[in-house]
mmCIF file of C-alpha atoms in Angstrom:
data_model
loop_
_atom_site.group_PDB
_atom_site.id
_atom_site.type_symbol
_atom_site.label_atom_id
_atom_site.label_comp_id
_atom_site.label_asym_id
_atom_site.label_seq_id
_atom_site.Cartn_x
_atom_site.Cartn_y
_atom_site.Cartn_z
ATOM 1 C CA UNK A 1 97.698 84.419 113.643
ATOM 2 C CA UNK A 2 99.930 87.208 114.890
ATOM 3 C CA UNK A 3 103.059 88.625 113.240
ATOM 4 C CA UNK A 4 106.248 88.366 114.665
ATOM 5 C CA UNK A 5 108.115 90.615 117.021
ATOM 6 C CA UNK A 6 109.446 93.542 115.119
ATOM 7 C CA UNK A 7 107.040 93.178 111.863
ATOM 8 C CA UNK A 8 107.502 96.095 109.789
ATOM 9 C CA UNK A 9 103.530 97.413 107.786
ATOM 10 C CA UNK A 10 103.372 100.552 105.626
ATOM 11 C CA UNK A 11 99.871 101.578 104.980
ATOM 12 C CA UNK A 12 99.787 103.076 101.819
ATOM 13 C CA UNK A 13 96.649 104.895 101.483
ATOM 14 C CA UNK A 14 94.347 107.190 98.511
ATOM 15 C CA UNK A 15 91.556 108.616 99.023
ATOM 16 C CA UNK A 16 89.254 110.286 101.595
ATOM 17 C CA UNK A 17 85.755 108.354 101.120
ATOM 18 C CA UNK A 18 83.990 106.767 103.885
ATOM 19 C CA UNK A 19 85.226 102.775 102.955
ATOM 20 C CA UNK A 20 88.914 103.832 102.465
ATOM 21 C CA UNK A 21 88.559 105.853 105.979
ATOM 22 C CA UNK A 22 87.451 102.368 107.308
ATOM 23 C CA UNK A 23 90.112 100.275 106.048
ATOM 24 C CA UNK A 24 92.496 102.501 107.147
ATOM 25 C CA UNK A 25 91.207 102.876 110.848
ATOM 26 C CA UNK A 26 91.019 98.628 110.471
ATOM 27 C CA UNK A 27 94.445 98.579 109.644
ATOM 28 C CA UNK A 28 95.784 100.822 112.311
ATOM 29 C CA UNK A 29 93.570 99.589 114.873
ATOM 30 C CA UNK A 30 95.017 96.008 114.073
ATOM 31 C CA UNK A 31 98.766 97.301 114.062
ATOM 32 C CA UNK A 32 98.151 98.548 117.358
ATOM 33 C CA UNK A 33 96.403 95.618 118.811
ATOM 34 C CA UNK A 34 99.485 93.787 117.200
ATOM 35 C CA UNK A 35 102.249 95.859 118.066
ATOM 36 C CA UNK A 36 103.250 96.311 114.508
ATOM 37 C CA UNK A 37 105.867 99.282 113.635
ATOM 38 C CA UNK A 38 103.541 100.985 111.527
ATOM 39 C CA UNK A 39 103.939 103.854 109.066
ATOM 40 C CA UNK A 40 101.949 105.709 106.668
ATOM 41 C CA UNK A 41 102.150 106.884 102.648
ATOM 42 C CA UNK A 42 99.449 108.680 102.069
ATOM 43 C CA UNK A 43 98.663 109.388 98.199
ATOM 44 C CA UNK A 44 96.948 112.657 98.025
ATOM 45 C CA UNK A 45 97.667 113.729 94.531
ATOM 46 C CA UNK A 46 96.590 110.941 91.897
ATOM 47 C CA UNK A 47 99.937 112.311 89.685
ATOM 48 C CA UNK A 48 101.674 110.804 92.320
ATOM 49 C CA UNK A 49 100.412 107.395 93.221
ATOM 50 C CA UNK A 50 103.102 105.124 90.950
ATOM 51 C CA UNK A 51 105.761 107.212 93.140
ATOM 52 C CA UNK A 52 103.567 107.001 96.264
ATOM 53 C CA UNK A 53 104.135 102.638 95.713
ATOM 54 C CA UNK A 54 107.638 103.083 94.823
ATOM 55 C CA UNK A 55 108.157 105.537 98.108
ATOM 56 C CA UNK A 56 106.236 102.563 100.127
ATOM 57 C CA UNK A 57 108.971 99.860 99.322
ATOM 58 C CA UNK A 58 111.618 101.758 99.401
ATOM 59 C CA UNK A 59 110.806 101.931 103.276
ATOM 60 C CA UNK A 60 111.783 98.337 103.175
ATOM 61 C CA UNK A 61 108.650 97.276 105.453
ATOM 62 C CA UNK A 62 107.785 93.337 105.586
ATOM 63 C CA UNK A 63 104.397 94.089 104.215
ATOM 64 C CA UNK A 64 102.844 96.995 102.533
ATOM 65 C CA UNK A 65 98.873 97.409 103.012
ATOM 66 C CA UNK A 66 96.794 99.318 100.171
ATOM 67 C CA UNK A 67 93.708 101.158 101.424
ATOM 68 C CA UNK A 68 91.389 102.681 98.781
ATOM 69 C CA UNK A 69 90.392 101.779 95.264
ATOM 70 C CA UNK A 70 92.571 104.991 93.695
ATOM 71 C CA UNK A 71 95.849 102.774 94.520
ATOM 72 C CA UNK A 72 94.540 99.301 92.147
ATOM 73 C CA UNK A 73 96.239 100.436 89.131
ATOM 74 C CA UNK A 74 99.313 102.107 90.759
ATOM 75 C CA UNK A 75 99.874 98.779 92.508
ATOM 76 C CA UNK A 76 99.310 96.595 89.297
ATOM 77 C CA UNK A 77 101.799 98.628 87.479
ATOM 78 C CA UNK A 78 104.732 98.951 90.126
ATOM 79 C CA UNK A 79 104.354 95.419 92.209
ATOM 80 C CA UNK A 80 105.768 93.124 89.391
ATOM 81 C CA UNK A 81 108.811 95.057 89.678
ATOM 82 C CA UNK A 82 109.097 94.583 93.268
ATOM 83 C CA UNK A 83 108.656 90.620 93.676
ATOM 84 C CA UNK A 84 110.731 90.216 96.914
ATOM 85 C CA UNK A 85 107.926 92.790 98.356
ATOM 86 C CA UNK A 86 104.764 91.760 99.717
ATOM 87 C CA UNK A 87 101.308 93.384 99.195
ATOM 88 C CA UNK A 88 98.325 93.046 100.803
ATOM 89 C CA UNK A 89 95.353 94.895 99.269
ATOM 90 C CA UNK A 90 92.042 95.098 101.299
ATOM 91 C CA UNK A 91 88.832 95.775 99.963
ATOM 92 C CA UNK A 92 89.727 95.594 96.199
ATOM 93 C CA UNK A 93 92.013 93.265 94.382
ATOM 94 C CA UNK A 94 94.524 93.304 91.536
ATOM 95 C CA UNK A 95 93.157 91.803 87.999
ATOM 96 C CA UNK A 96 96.087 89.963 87.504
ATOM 97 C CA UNK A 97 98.205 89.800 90.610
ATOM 98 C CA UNK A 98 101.779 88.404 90.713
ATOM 99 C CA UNK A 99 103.096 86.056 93.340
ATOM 100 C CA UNK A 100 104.115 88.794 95.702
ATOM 101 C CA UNK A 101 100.092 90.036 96.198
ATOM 102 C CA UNK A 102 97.388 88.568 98.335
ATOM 103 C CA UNK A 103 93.662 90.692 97.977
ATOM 104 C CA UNK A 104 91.129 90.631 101.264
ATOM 105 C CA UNK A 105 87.956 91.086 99.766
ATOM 106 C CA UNK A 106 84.359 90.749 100.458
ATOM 107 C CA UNK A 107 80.751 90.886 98.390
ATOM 108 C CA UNK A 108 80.153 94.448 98.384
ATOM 109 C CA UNK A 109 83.850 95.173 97.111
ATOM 110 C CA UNK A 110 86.344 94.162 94.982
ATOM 111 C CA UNK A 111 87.132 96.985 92.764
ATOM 112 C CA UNK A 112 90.245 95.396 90.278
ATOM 113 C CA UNK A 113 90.936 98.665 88.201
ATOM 114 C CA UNK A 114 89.809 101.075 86.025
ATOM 115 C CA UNK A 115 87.586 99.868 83.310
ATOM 116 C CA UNK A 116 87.206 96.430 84.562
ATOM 117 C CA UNK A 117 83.938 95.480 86.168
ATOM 118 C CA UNK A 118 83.784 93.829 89.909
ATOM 119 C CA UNK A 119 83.162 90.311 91.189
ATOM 120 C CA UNK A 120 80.484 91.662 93.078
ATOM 121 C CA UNK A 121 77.807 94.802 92.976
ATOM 122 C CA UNK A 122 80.144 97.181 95.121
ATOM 123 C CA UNK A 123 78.342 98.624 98.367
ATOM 124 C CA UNK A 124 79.907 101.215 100.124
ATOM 125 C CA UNK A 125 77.718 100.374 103.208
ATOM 126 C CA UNK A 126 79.832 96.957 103.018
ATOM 127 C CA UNK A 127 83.093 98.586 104.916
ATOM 128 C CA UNK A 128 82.137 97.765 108.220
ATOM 129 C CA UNK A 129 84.208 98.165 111.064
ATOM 130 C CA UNK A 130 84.080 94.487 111.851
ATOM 131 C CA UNK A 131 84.342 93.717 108.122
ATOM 132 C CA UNK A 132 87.212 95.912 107.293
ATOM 133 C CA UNK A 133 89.170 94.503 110.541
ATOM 134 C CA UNK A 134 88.410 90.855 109.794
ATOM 135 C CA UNK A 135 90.207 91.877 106.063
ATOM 136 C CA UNK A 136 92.956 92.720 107.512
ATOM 137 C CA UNK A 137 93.128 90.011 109.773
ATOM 138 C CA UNK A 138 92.964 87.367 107.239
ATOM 139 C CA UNK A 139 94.920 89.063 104.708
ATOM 140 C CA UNK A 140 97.693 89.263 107.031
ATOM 141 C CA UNK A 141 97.295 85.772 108.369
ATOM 142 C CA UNK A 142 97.214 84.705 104.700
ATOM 143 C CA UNK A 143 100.778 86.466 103.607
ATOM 144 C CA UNK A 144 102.574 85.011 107.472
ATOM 145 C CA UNK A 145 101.454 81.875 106.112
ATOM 146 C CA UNK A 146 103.075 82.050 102.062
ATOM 147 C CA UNK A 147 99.529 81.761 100.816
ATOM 148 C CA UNK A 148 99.865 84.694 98.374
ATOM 149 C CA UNK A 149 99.201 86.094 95.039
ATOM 150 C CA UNK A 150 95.662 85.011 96.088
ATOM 151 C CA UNK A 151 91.767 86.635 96.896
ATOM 152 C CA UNK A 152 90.681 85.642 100.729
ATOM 153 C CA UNK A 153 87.583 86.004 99.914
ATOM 154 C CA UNK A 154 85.388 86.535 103.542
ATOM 155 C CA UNK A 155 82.465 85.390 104.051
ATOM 156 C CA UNK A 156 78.894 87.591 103.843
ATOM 157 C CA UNK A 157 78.116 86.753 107.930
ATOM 158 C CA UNK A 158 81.356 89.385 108.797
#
């Protein structure tokens, strides 16, 4: 499924570890592949990530993409103020998402917030390249087609 001419992403992005630095690279990679106007928020200081969200819809973007566990709680707090926006998380999900959120998540990942426990045993080694793209790929395919406030969950042969 490919988005439309002119789709509008913002990557909103914490963290420097080795599976958000994969997500990230999936979702620009895929942008590009898709010709997607892409931009970036990237949340460096953790005081900051609520604003960091806000800063991300305020771009008015069709979809906003969060890369990296450090954004799960930002996003659960500011996205049910922001229902006409759509999220896509990859590689974690919300614990209680509203309508306007669809997770792409995988065994190996799933991180829903601080002091909740996963749906799977998390595995850092789990952000694959070809993982982390296929994410994307079906997250987005999952939001072009309504199908949100949902968990794709993918498949362990990815």
């Amino acid at each position: 499924m490919h988005p439309p001419e002119g789709y509008r992403v913002v990557l909103l992005t914490a963290g420097d570890d080795r599976p958000t630095r994969a997500l990230v690279k999936a979702v620009r990679d895929w942008a590009e592949e898709e010709d997607v106007d892409l931009h970036t928020v990237t949340a460096d200081d953790p005081a900051r990530h609520v604003a960091a969200v806000r800063e991300a819809v305020d771009m008015g973007p069709d979809l906003v993409v969060g890369a990296g566990d450090d954004l799960v709680d930002p996003l659960a707090a500011v996205t049910p103020s922001h229902l006409d926006q759509q999220f896509l998380v990859v590689g974690a999900e919300l614990a209680e998402p509203t309508e306007n959120v669809t997770a792409a998540d995988w065994s190996g990942a799933s991180f829903r917030g601080e002091g909740l426990g996963m749906s799977s045993t998390y595995d850092p080694a789990s952000f694959t390249a070809a993982r982390c793209g296929a994410a994307v790929r079906a997250g987005v395919a999952a939001v072009l087609n309504g199908l949100t406030g949902i968990v794709v969950w993918l498949d362990d042969a990815v």
